[in-house]
Short mmCIF file of C-alpha atoms and ligand atoms in Angstrom, two decimals:
data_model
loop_
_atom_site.label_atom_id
_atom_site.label_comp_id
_atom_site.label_asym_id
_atom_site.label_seq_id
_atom_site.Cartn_x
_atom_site.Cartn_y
_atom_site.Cartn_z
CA UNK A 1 87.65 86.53 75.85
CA UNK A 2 90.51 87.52 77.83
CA UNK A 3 91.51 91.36 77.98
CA UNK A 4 94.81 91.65 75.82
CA UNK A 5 96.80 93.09 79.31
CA UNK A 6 99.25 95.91 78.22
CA UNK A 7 101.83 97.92 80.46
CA UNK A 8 102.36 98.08 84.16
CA UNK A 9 104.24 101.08 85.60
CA UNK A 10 105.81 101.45 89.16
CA UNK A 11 107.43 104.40 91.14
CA UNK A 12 109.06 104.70 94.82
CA UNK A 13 108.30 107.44 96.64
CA UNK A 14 109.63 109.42 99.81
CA UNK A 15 112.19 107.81 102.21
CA UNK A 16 113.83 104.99 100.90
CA UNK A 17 114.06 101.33 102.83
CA UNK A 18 116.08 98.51 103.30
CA UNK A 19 112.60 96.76 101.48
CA UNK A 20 111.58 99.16 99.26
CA UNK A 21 113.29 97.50 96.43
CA UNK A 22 112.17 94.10 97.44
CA UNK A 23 108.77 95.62 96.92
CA UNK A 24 110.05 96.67 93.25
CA UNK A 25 110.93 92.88 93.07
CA UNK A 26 108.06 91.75 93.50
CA UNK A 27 106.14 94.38 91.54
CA UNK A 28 108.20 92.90 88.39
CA UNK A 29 108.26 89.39 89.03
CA UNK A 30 104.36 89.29 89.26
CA UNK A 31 103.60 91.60 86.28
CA UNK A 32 105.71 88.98 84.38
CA UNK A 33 103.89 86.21 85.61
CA UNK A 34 100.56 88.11 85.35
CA UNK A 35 101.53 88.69 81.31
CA UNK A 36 101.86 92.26 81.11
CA UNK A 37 104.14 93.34 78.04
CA UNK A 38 106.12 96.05 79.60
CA UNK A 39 106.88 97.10 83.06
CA UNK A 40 108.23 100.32 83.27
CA UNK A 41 110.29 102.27 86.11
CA UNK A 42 109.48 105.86 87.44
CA UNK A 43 112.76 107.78 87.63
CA UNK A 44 112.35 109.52 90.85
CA UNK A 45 108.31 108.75 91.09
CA UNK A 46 105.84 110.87 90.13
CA UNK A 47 107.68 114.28 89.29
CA UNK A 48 110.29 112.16 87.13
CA UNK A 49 107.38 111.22 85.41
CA UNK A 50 106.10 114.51 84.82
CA UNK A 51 109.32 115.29 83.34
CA UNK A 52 108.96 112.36 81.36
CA UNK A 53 111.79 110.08 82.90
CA UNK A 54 111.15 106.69 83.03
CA UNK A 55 113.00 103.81 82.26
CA UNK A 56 111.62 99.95 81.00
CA UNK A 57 112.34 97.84 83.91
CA UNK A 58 113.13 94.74 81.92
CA UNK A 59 116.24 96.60 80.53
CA UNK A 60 118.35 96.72 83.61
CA UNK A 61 116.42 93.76 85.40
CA UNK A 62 117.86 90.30 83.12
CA UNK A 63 117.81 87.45 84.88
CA UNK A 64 116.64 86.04 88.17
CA UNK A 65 120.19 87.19 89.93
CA UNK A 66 119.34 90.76 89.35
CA UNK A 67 116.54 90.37 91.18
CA UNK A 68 117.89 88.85 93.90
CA UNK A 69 120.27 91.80 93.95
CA UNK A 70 117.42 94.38 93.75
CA UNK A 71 116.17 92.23 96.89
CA UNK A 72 119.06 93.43 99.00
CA UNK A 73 120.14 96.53 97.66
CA UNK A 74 119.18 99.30 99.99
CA UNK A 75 116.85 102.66 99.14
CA UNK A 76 115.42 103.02 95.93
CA UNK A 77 116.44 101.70 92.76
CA UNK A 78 114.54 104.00 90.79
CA UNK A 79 115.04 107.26 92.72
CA UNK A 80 112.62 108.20 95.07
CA UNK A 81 110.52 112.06 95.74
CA UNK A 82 108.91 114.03 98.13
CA UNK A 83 106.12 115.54 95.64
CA UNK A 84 103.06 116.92 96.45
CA UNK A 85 100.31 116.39 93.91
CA UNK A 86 98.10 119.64 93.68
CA UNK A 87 94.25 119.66 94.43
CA UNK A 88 92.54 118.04 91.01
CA UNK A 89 90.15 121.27 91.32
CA UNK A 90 93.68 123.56 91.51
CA UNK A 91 95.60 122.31 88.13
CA UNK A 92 93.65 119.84 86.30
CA UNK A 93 96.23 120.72 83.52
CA UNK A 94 99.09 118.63 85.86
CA UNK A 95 96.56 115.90 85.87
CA UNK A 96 96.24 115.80 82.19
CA UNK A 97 99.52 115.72 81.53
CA UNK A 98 100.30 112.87 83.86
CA UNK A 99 97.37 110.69 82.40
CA UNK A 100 98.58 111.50 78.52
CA UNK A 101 101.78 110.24 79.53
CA UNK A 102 100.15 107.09 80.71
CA UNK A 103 98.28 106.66 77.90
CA UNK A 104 101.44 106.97 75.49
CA UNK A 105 102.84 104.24 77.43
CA UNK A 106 99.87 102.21 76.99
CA UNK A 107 99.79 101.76 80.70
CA UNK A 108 96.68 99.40 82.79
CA UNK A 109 97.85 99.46 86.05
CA UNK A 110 100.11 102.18 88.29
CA UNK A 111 101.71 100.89 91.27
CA UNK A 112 103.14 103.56 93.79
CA UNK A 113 105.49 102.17 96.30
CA UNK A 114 105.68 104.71 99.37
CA UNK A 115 103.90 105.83 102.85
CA UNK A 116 101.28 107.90 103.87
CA UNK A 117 102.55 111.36 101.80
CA UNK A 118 102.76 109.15 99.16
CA UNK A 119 99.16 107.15 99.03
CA UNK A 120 98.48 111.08 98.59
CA UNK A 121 98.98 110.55 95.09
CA UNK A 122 97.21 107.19 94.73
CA UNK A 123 93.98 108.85 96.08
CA UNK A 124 94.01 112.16 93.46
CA UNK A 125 95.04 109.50 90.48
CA UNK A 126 92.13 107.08 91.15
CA UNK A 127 90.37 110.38 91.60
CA UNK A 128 91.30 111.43 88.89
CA UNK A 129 90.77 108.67 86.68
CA UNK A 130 86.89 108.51 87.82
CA UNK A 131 86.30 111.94 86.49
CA UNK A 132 87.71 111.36 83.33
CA UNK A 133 86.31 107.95 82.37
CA UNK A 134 90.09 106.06 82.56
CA UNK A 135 90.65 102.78 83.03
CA UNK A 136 93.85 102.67 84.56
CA UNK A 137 93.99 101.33 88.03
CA UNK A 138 95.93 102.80 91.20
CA UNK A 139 97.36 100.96 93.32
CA UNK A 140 99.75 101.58 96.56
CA UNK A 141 101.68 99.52 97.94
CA UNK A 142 102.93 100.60 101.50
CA UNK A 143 106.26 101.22 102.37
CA UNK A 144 108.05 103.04 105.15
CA UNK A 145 110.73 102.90 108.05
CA UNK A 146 108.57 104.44 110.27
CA UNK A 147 105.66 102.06 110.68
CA UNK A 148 102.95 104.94 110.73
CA UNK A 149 100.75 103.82 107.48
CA UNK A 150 96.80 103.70 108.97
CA UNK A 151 95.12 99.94 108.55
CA UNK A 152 97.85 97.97 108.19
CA UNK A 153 99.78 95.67 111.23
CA UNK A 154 102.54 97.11 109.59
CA UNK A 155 104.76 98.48 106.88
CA UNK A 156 107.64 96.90 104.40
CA UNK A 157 110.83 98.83 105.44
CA UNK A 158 109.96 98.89 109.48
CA UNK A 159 110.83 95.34 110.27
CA UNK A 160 114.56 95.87 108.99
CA UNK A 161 115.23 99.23 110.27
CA UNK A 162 113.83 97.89 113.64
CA UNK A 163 116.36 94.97 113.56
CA UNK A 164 119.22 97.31 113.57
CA UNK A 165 118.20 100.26 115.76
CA UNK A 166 117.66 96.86 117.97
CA UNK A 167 121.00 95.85 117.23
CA UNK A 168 123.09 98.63 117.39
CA UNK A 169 121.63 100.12 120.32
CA UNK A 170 122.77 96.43 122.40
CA UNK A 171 126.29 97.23 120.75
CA UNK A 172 126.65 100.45 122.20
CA UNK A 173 125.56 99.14 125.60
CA UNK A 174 128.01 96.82 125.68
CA UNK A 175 130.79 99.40 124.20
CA UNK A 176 129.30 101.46 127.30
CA UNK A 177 130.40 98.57 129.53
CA UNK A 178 133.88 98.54 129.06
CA UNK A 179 135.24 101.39 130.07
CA UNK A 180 135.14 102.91 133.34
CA UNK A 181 134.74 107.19 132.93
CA UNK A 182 135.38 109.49 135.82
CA UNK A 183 131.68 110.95 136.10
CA UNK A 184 130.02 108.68 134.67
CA UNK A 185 129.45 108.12 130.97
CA UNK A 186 125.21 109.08 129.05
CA UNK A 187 124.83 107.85 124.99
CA UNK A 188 121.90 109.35 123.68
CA UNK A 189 120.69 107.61 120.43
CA UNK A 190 118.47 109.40 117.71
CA UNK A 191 116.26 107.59 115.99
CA UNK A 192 113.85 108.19 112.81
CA UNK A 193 110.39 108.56 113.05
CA UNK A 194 109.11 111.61 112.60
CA UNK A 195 106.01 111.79 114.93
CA UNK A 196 105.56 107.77 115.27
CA UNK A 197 107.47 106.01 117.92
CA UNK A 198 107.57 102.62 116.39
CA UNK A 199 110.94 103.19 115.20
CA UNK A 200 112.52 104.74 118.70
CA UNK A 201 110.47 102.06 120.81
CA UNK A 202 112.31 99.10 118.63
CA UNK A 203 115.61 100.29 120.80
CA UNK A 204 113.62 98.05 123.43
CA UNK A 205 114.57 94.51 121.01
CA UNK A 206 118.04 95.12 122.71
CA UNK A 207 117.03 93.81 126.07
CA UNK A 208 117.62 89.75 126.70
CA UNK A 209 119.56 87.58 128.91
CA UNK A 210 122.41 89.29 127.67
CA UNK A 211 121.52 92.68 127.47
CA UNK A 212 119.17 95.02 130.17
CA UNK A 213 118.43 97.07 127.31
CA UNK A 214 118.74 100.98 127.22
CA UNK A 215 118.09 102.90 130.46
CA UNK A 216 115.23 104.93 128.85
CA UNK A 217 113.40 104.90 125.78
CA UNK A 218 111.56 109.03 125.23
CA UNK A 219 108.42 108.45 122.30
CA UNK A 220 107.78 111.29 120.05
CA UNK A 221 103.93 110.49 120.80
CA UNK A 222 104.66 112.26 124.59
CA UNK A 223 105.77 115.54 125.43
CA UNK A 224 109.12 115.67 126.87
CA UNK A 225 110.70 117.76 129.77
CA UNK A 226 114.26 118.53 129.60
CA UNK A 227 114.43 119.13 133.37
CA UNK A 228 112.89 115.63 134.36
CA UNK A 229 114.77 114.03 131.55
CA UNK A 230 118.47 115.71 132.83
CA UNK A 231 117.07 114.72 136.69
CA UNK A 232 116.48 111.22 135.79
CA UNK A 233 119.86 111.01 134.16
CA UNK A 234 121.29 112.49 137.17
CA UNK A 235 120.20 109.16 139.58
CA UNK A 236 120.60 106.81 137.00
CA UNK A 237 124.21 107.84 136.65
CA UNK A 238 124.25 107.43 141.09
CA UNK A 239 123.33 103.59 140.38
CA UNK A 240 125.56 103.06 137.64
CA UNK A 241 128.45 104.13 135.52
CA UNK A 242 127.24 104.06 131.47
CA UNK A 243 123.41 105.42 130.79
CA UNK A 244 122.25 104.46 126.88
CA UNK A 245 118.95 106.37 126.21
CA UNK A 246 117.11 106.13 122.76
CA UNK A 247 114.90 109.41 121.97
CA UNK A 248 112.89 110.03 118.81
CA UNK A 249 114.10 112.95 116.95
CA UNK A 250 110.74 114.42 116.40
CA UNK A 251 110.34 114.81 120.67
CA UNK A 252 108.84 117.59 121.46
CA UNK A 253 107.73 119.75 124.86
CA UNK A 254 104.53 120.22 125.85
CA UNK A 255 103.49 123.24 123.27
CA UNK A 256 104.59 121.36 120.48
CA UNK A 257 108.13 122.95 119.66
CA UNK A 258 110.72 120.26 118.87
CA UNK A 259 113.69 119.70 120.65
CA UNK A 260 116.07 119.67 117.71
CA UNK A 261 114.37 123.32 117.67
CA UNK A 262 116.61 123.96 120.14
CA UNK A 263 119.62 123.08 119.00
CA UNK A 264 121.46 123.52 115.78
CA UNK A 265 118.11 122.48 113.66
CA UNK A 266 117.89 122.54 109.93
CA UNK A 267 115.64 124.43 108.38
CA UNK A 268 114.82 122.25 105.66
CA UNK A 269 111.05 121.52 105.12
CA UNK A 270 109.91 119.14 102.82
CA UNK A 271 106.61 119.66 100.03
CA UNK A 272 104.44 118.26 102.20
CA UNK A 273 105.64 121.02 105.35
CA UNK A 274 107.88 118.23 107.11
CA UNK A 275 110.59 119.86 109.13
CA UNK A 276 113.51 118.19 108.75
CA UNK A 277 114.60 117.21 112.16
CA UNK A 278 118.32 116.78 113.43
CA UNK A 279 120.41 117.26 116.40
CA UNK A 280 118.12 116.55 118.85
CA UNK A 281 120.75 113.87 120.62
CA UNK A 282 123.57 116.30 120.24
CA UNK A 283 121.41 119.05 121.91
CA UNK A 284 120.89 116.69 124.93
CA UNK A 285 124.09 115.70 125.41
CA UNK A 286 125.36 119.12 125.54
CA UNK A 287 122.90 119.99 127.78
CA UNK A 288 123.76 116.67 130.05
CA UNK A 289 127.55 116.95 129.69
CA UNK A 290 127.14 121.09 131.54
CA UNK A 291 124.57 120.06 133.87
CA UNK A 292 125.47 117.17 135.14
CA UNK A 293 129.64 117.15 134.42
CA UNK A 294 129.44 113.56 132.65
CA UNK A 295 130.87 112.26 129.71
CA UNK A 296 128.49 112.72 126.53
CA UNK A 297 128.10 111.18 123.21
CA UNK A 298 125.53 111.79 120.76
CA UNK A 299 124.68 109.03 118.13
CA UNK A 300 122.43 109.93 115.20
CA UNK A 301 121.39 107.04 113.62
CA UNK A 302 120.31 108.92 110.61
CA UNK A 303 120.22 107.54 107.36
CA UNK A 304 122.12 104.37 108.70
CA UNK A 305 119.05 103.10 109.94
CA UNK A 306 117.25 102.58 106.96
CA UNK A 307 119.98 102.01 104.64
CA UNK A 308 121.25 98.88 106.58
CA UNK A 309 120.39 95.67 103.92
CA UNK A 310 123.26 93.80 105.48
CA UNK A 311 121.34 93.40 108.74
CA UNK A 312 117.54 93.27 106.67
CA UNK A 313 115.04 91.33 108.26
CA UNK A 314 114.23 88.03 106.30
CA UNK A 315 110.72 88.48 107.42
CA UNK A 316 110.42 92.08 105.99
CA UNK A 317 112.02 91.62 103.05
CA UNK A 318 109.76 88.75 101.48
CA UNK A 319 106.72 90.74 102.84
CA UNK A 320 107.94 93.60 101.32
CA UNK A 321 108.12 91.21 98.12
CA UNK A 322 104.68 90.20 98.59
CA UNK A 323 103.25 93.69 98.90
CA UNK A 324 104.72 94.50 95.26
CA UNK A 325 102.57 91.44 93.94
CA UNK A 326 99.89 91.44 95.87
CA UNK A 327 99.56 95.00 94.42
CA UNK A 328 99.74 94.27 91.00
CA UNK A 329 97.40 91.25 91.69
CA UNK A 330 94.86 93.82 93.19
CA UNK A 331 95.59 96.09 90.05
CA UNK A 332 95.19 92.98 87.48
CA UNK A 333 91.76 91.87 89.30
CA UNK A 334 90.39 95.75 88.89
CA UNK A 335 91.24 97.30 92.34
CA UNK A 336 91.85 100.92 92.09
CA UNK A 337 92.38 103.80 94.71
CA UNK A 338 93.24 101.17 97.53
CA UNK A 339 96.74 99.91 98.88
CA UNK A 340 98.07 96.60 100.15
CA UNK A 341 97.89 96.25 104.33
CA UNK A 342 98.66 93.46 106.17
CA UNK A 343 96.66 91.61 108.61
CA UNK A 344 98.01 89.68 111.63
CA UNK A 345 96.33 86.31 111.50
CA UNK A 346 98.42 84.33 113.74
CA UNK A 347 101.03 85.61 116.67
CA UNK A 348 102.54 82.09 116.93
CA UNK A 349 103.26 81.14 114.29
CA UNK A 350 103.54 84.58 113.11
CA UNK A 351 101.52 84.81 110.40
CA UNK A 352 100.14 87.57 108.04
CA UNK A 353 98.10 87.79 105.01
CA UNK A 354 97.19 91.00 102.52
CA UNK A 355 94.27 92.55 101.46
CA UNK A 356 93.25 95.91 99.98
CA UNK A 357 91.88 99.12 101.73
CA UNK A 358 90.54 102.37 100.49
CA UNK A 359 93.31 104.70 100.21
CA UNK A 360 91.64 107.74 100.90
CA UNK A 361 91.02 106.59 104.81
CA UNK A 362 94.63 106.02 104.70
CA UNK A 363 96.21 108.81 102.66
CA UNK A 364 98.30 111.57 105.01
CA UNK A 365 97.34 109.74 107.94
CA UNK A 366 99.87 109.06 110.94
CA UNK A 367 98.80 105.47 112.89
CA UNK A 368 101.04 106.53 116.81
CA UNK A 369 102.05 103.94 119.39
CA UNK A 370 98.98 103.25 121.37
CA UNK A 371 99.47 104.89 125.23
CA UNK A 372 98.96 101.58 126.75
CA UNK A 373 102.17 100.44 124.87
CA UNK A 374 104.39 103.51 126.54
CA UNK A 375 105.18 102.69 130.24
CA UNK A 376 103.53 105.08 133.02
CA UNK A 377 106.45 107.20 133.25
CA UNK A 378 106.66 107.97 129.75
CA UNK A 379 109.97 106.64 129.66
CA UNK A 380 109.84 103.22 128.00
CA UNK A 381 107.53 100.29 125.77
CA UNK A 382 105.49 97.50 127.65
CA UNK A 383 106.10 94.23 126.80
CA UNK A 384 103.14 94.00 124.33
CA UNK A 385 105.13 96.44 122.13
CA UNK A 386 108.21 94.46 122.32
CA UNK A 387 105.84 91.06 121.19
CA UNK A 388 104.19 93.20 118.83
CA UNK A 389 107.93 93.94 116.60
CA UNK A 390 109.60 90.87 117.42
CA UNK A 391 108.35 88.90 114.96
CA UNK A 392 108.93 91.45 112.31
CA UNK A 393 112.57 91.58 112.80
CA UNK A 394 113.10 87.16 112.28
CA UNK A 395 115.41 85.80 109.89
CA UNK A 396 117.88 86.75 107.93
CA UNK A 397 118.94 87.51 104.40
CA UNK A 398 122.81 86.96 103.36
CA UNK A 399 124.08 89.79 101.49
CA UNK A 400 125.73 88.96 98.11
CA UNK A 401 129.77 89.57 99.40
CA UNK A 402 131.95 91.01 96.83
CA UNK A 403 135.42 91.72 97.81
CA UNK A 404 134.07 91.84 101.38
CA UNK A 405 131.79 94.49 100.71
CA UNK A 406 127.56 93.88 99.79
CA UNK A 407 126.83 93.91 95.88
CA UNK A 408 124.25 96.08 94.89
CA UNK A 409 122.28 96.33 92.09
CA UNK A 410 122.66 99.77 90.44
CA UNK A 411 122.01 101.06 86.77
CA UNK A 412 125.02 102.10 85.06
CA UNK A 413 125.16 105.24 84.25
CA UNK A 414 122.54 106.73 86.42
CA UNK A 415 125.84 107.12 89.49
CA UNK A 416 127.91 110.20 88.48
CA UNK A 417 131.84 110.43 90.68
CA UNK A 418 132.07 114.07 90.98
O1 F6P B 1 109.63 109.17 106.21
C1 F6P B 1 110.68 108.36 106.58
C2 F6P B 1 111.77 109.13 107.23
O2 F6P B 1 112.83 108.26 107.31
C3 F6P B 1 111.44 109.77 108.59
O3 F6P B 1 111.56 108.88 109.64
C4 F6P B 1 112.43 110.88 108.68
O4 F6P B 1 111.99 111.94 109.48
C5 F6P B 1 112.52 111.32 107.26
O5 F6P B 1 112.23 110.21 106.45
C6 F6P B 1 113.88 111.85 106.91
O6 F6P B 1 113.94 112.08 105.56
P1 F6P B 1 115.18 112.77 104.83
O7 F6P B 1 116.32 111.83 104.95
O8 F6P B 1 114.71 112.98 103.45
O9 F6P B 1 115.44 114.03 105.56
#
């Protein structure tokens, strides 16, 4: 006889995505179809949950234009966290709590959309629920700009944020182009990443027959020297007039201090001991602009970069779609303590499918841009990087226009004008 299936609950977790919601999307769609009664919504993850906020998805999500909206509205729907599960052996008594909420809700499967912080709480649930005989299943499904998630080709969120670093970085070439500065003009370009380079190395999709691409591309994944880096400026401005140079912010020198350490640095650090890193481009150019005598500009791409659903990739955002479902598949079939990867099958056609890997050899793990993808100097991606993204970045997906301006999908109520 079949099981009488009962409620599915979801959460997003640390930075949002241009795909994170897509993921949501799917989650949804394929509970429905699956025949679970209730799907219900984290309010900012796990530690809304803990307070008890949640919301029933179906509510706010009515008909198939909503989700279509969800689709392409950027970061997350539901609120996202940065929270930090404690050891099970430390506070059992949070644990508890969390699973009696799930039980009041009547809940069979758990779906946690997020990155490698994040899977930290899919590992000490499914933990969890072994030690105390629960049936509930854990599932992640991956999710993050920076690409970094161990085991999987890639992650939901990366394609999109790749296609406009990609994007905007061949715009402000050619803005660089135009005019002609006394002294030469250097834009450096910050990029998101943390310690992971996939993000900064996407500055490389710029390049075509149109487009040389930026002059240098600096990895997090390799220390960097200020005095090479203002030397190499200093020829490259000799052979020409505009220099565009994409740096991670989380560069660092040799002993590990970040360059944004030196600069006007925040001092933010998140639960799970993440500096937050800024002003590493505004450092440099400072430092250019009185060594050298050039004009500077500093572009942080910031939040822009993952926020931009107007330039989405098509490709991400229906993978991102089919990471929600294929979680809640894995979930319905009796996976637990395992998230969603993605496995490259086919280069041309691109083509990918999903299966399910143990969380706990993917769980606070960092996956860095091989060496043999960084050029000798240190200063740019091979080719083999550049055909590894491309295909991640196809296709497009047309924003719903309203008044000139995206629609979003948003919950009333839940946006307070100060
Ligand atoms: O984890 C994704 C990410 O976008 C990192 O690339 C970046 O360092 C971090 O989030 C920034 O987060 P926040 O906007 O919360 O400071």
């Amino acid at each position: 006889m079949d099981r009488v299936k009962r409620n599915v609950i979801v959460g997003q977790s640390g930075g949002p995505t241009a795909a994170i919601n897509s993921s949501l999307a799917g989650v949804y769609r394929t509970a429905k179809e699956r025949g679970y009664n209730k799907i219900y919504g984290m309010i900012h993850g796990i530690q809304g949950l803990l307070e008890g906020r949640y919301i029933d998805l179906s509510e706010h999500i009515t008909n198939y234009l909503d989700e279509e909206l969800l689709k392409r509205t950027p970061a997350s729907y539901l609120g996202s966290c940065r929270f930090k599960l404690p050891e099970i052996h430390e506070k059992r008594e949070v644990f508890d709590q969390i699973f009696a909420k799930l039980d009041e809700l009547e809940i069979d499967c758990f779906i946690y959309i997020g990155g490698n912080d994040s899977m930290d709480t899919i590992k000490k649930l499914s933990d969890y629920s072994l030690l105390n005989g629960s049936k509930i299943r854990f599932v992640g499904c991956p999710k993050t700009i920076d690409n970094d998630l161990a085991l999987t080709d890639h992650t939901p969120g990366f394609g999109s944020a790749a296609k406009y670093i990609g994007t905007s970085v061949k715009e402000v070439i050619r803005d660089g182009l135009s005019l002609e500065t006394p002294h030469g003009q250097i834009v450096i370009i910050e990029i998101m990443g943390r310690n992971a380079g996939w993000l900064t190395g996407s500055a490389a999709l710029a390049q075509g027959e149109d487009c040389l691409g930026p002059d240098a591309i600096y990895l997090p994944e390799l220390p960097f020297d200020v005095d090479k880096f203002v030397e190499k400026c200093r020829k490259g401005l000799e052979e020409k007039p505009s220099l565009v140079i994409a740096i991670s912010e989380g560069i660092h020198t040799e002993d590990g201090t970040y360059i944004s350490e030196f600069g006007s640095a925040s001092d933010y650090v998140d639960a799970f001991g993440h500096k937050m890193l800024t002003g590493t481009a505004s450092y440099l150019a400072n430092v250019l602009a009185s060594r050298l005598g050039c004009k500077t500009r500093a572009i942080e791409l910031s939040t822009l970069q993952r926020a931009a659903s107007h330039l989405a990739s098509r490709v991400d955002i229906m993978e991102a779609a089919s990471a929600g479902g294929a979680a809640v598949k894995a979930a319905d079939e009796g996976d637990s303590g395992v998230m969603i990867v993605f496995n490259r099958i086919s280069e041309d056609p691109y083509l990918c499918s999903t299966e399910v890997k143990d969380v706990h050899r993917i769980a606070n793990e960092e996956k860095l841009v091989p060496r043999e993808w960084v050029n000798e100097e240190g200063d740019n991606v091979t080719k083999d990087f550049v055909d590894y993204v491309r295909p991640l970045i196809q296709g497009d997906v047309s924003p719903v226009m309203v008044d000139g301006i995206p629609r979003h999908l948003y919950k009333p109520g839940y946006e307070k004008l100060l």
